[in-house]
Amino acid sequence: MRFLALLATLALTAFPAVAQQIPLNNLSNYLNQLTSAESSFTQINADGTISTGTLYLRRPGKVRFEYNPPEQALVMANNGAVVVFDKKLGGDPETYPLNRTPLGLILARNVDLSRANMVTAHGFDGTATTVTAQDPENPQYGSIELKFTGNPVELRQWIITDDGGAQTTVVLGALERKQVANRLFNIELERMANQ
């Protein structure tokens, strides 16, 4: 009988663990270890239009969204600024302080989702863990809802709700951890190339 009980125990532990909500500390660790990566993405804009492209990430503080045609936009973050280049519109690019956007929360040098009043929701839908976060000192800047899958932990999507209530969803392909060249985040080079 003991042998059968042991076999049953071994059989149960051999199967993968049932998916469950990922703790905030694990998610913070994951984001802090995600230092350089590339991924395809699909973006669902506030007006319902869909864009695709490639995302390049270097934490802390750097991201680049290269949009596929027919889009003619490029969004970059570096040196505390988010810069939006749009060849269709021409003229000077739009510039915003990174710390006034919810994206700044995951590009920070040290992500700590357990910080007081940062996380406003933490849930699990049966397949993915979702975390809604905001700047605790400036909740008026909007929020970001992050979606993660487990085994191993992987960031799959985010939804940014801006200060006006408009939502933009970014669905990531497989995040490939690789060394992304620093030149991809050089805003001045891009500014000169777009003149």
Short mmCIF file of C-alpha atoms in Angstrom, two decimals:
data_model
loop_
_atom_site.label_atom_id
_atom_site.label_comp_id
_atom_site.label_asym_id
_atom_site.label_seq_id
_atom_site.Cartn_x
_atom_site.Cartn_y
_atom_site.Cartn_z
CA MET A 1 0.00 0.00 0.00
CA ARG A 2 2.79 2.41 0.89
CA PHE A 3 4.40 1.71 -2.47
CA LEU A 4 1.15 2.62 -4.29
CA ALA A 5 0.77 5.80 -2.24
CA LEU A 6 4.36 6.75 -3.07
CA LEU A 7 3.75 6.09 -6.77
CA ALA A 8 0.58 8.25 -6.69
CA THR A 9 2.49 11.07 -4.99
CA LEU A 10 5.31 10.88 -7.53
CA ALA A 11 2.84 10.84 -10.43
CA LEU A 12 1.07 13.94 -9.10
CA THR A 13 4.31 15.88 -8.62
CA ALA A 14 5.54 14.94 -12.11
CA PHE A 15 2.75 16.92 -13.76
CA PRO A 16 3.28 20.65 -14.30
CA ALA A 17 1.95 22.89 -11.59
CA VAL A 18 -1.48 24.37 -12.14
CA ALA A 19 -1.21 27.97 -13.32
CA GLN A 20 -1.78 30.48 -10.54
CA GLN A 21 -1.48 34.17 -9.76
CA ILE A 22 2.14 35.33 -9.77
CA PRO A 23 3.17 37.29 -6.63
CA LEU A 24 4.10 40.97 -7.05
CA ASN A 25 7.69 40.39 -5.86
CA ASN A 26 8.22 37.78 -8.60
CA LEU A 27 6.86 40.19 -11.21
CA SER A 28 9.11 43.01 -9.94
CA ASN A 29 12.13 40.66 -10.12
CA TYR A 30 11.18 39.62 -13.66
CA LEU A 31 10.92 43.23 -14.85
CA ASN A 32 14.19 44.20 -13.13
CA GLN A 33 15.98 41.32 -14.88
CA LEU A 34 14.50 42.23 -18.28
CA THR A 35 17.35 44.53 -19.28
CA SER A 36 17.52 44.20 -23.08
CA ALA A 37 14.96 42.63 -25.43
CA GLU A 38 13.25 42.77 -28.81
CA SER A 39 9.72 41.72 -29.79
CA SER A 40 7.14 42.12 -32.50
CA PHE A 41 4.01 43.90 -31.28
CA THR A 42 0.43 44.64 -32.24
CA GLN A 43 -1.04 47.90 -30.99
CA ILE A 44 -4.75 48.56 -30.65
CA ASN A 45 -5.18 52.32 -30.58
CA ALA A 46 -7.82 54.28 -28.68
CA ASP A 47 -9.75 54.85 -31.92
CA GLY A 48 -9.86 51.11 -32.67
CA THR A 49 -7.22 51.16 -35.42
CA ILE A 50 -4.49 48.54 -35.34
CA SER A 51 -0.75 49.05 -35.90
CA THR A 52 2.11 46.54 -35.89
CA GLY A 53 5.85 46.84 -35.55
CA THR A 54 8.95 45.94 -33.58
CA LEU A 55 9.70 46.93 -29.99
CA TYR A 56 13.25 47.37 -28.71
CA LEU A 57 13.80 47.68 -24.97
CA ARG A 58 16.81 48.55 -22.81
CA ARG A 59 16.10 49.09 -19.18
CA PRO A 60 16.37 51.39 -17.45
CA GLY A 61 14.62 54.12 -19.40
CA LYS A 62 14.91 53.15 -23.07
CA VAL A 63 12.31 51.87 -25.50
CA ARG A 64 11.76 52.16 -29.26
CA PHE A 65 8.55 51.36 -31.14
CA GLU A 66 9.22 51.02 -34.88
CA TYR A 67 5.91 50.86 -36.74
CA ASN A 68 5.41 48.87 -39.93
CA PRO A 69 4.05 50.57 -43.09
CA PRO A 70 1.64 52.12 -43.84
CA GLU A 71 2.37 53.79 -40.47
CA GLN A 72 5.13 56.38 -40.62
CA ALA A 73 5.61 56.80 -36.90
CA LEU A 74 8.45 56.07 -34.51
CA VAL A 75 8.20 56.39 -30.73
CA MET A 76 11.35 56.51 -28.61
CA ALA A 77 12.10 56.96 -24.93
CA ASN A 78 15.52 57.91 -23.60
CA ASN A 79 17.05 60.43 -21.19
CA GLY A 80 13.73 60.85 -19.37
CA ALA A 81 11.79 61.85 -22.49
CA VAL A 82 9.32 60.17 -24.85
CA VAL A 83 9.63 61.48 -28.41
CA VAL A 84 7.05 60.78 -31.14
CA PHE A 85 8.24 61.15 -34.75
CA ASP A 86 5.46 61.12 -37.36
CA LYS A 87 6.56 61.58 -40.98
CA LYS A 88 2.93 61.95 -42.09
CA LEU A 89 2.52 65.07 -39.95
CA GLY A 90 6.05 66.37 -40.49
CA GLY A 91 7.44 69.18 -38.36
CA ASP A 92 9.03 68.84 -34.96
CA PRO A 93 8.45 65.62 -33.04
CA GLU A 94 6.19 65.68 -29.98
CA THR A 95 8.06 65.32 -26.69
CA TYR A 96 6.73 64.29 -23.26
CA PRO A 97 8.46 63.63 -19.91
CA LEU A 98 8.75 59.85 -19.46
CA ASN A 99 7.84 60.10 -15.78
CA ARG A 100 4.46 61.58 -16.79
CA THR A 101 3.55 58.43 -18.71
CA PRO A 102 2.60 55.06 -17.20
CA LEU A 103 5.30 53.42 -19.35
CA GLY A 104 7.86 55.05 -17.06
CA LEU A 105 6.79 52.65 -14.28
CA ILE A 106 8.18 49.58 -16.08
CA LEU A 107 11.21 51.39 -17.53
CA ALA A 108 12.34 52.58 -14.07
CA ARG A 109 15.77 51.53 -12.82
CA ASN A 110 14.17 49.61 -9.96
CA VAL A 111 10.61 48.35 -10.39
CA ASP A 112 8.95 47.68 -7.04
CA LEU A 113 5.32 46.72 -7.51
CA SER A 114 4.94 46.27 -3.75
CA ARG A 115 5.44 50.03 -3.20
CA ALA A 116 2.54 51.59 -1.31
CA ASN A 117 -0.35 52.70 -3.56
CA MET A 118 1.43 51.70 -6.80
CA VAL A 119 -0.69 48.62 -7.59
CA THR A 120 -4.42 49.26 -7.76
CA ALA A 121 -5.39 45.75 -8.93
CA HIS A 122 -3.72 42.32 -8.96
CA GLY A 123 -5.68 39.40 -10.37
CA PHE A 124 -5.63 36.10 -12.20
CA ASP A 125 -8.02 35.09 -15.00
CA GLY A 126 -7.14 31.38 -15.10
CA THR A 127 -4.32 31.78 -17.62
CA ALA A 128 -2.60 35.10 -16.89
CA THR A 129 -1.78 37.39 -13.98
CA THR A 130 -2.78 41.03 -14.41
CA VAL A 131 -1.41 43.97 -12.48
CA THR A 132 -2.70 47.53 -12.76
CA ALA A 133 -0.14 50.09 -11.60
CA GLN A 134 0.10 53.86 -11.34
CA ASP A 135 2.59 56.42 -10.07
CA PRO A 136 1.63 56.59 -6.37
CA GLU A 137 2.62 60.27 -6.17
CA ASN A 138 0.86 61.20 -9.44
CA PRO A 139 -2.12 58.93 -10.15
CA GLN A 140 -3.48 61.62 -12.50
CA TYR A 141 -0.83 60.60 -15.08
CA GLY A 142 -2.79 57.43 -15.89
CA SER A 143 -2.19 53.74 -15.32
CA ILE A 144 -0.73 50.67 -16.96
CA GLU A 145 -2.28 47.20 -16.81
CA LEU A 146 0.35 44.50 -17.34
CA LYS A 147 -0.49 40.92 -18.31
CA PHE A 148 1.94 38.11 -17.51
CA THR A 149 1.91 34.37 -18.10
CA GLY A 150 3.87 31.97 -15.89
CA ASN A 151 6.28 29.02 -16.20
CA PRO A 152 8.47 30.93 -16.96
CA VAL A 153 7.13 34.42 -16.21
CA GLU A 154 6.68 36.40 -19.44
CA LEU A 155 5.23 39.85 -20.13
CA ARG A 156 2.55 39.41 -22.80
CA GLN A 157 0.62 42.66 -23.01
CA TRP A 158 -0.04 46.04 -21.48
CA ILE A 159 -2.88 48.52 -21.63
CA ILE A 160 -2.03 52.16 -20.98
CA THR A 161 -4.85 54.41 -19.82
CA ASP A 162 -3.67 57.99 -20.29
CA ASP A 163 -4.57 61.04 -18.23
CA GLY A 164 -7.60 61.64 -20.47
CA GLY A 165 -8.94 58.09 -20.08
CA ALA A 166 -7.97 56.91 -23.62
CA GLN A 167 -6.62 53.35 -23.79
CA THR A 168 -3.85 51.90 -25.94
CA THR A 169 -3.21 48.14 -25.89
CA VAL A 170 0.14 46.62 -26.87
CA VAL A 171 0.23 42.84 -27.40
CA LEU A 172 3.76 41.46 -27.49
CA GLY A 173 5.12 38.55 -29.49
CA ALA A 174 7.80 36.41 -27.85
CA LEU A 175 10.21 38.73 -26.03
CA GLU A 176 13.68 37.78 -27.25
CA ARG A 177 16.25 38.66 -24.62
CA LYS A 178 19.22 39.97 -26.58
CA GLN A 179 21.68 42.84 -26.52
CA VAL A 180 19.96 45.74 -28.29
CA ALA A 181 22.29 48.38 -29.76
CA ASN A 182 22.38 51.71 -27.90
CA ARG A 183 22.21 53.65 -31.20
CA LEU A 184 18.56 52.56 -31.58
CA PHE A 185 17.72 54.90 -28.69
CA ASN A 186 19.67 57.94 -29.91
CA ILE A 187 16.93 60.58 -30.20
CA GLU A 188 19.25 63.26 -31.65
CA LEU A 189 20.37 60.97 -34.49
CA GLU A 190 16.73 60.22 -35.26
CA ARG A 191 15.86 63.92 -35.11
CA MET A 192 18.57 64.70 -37.70
CA ALA A 193 17.47 61.83 -39.93
CA ASN A 194 13.87 63.09 -39.88
CA GLN A 195 14.64 66.72 -40.84
#
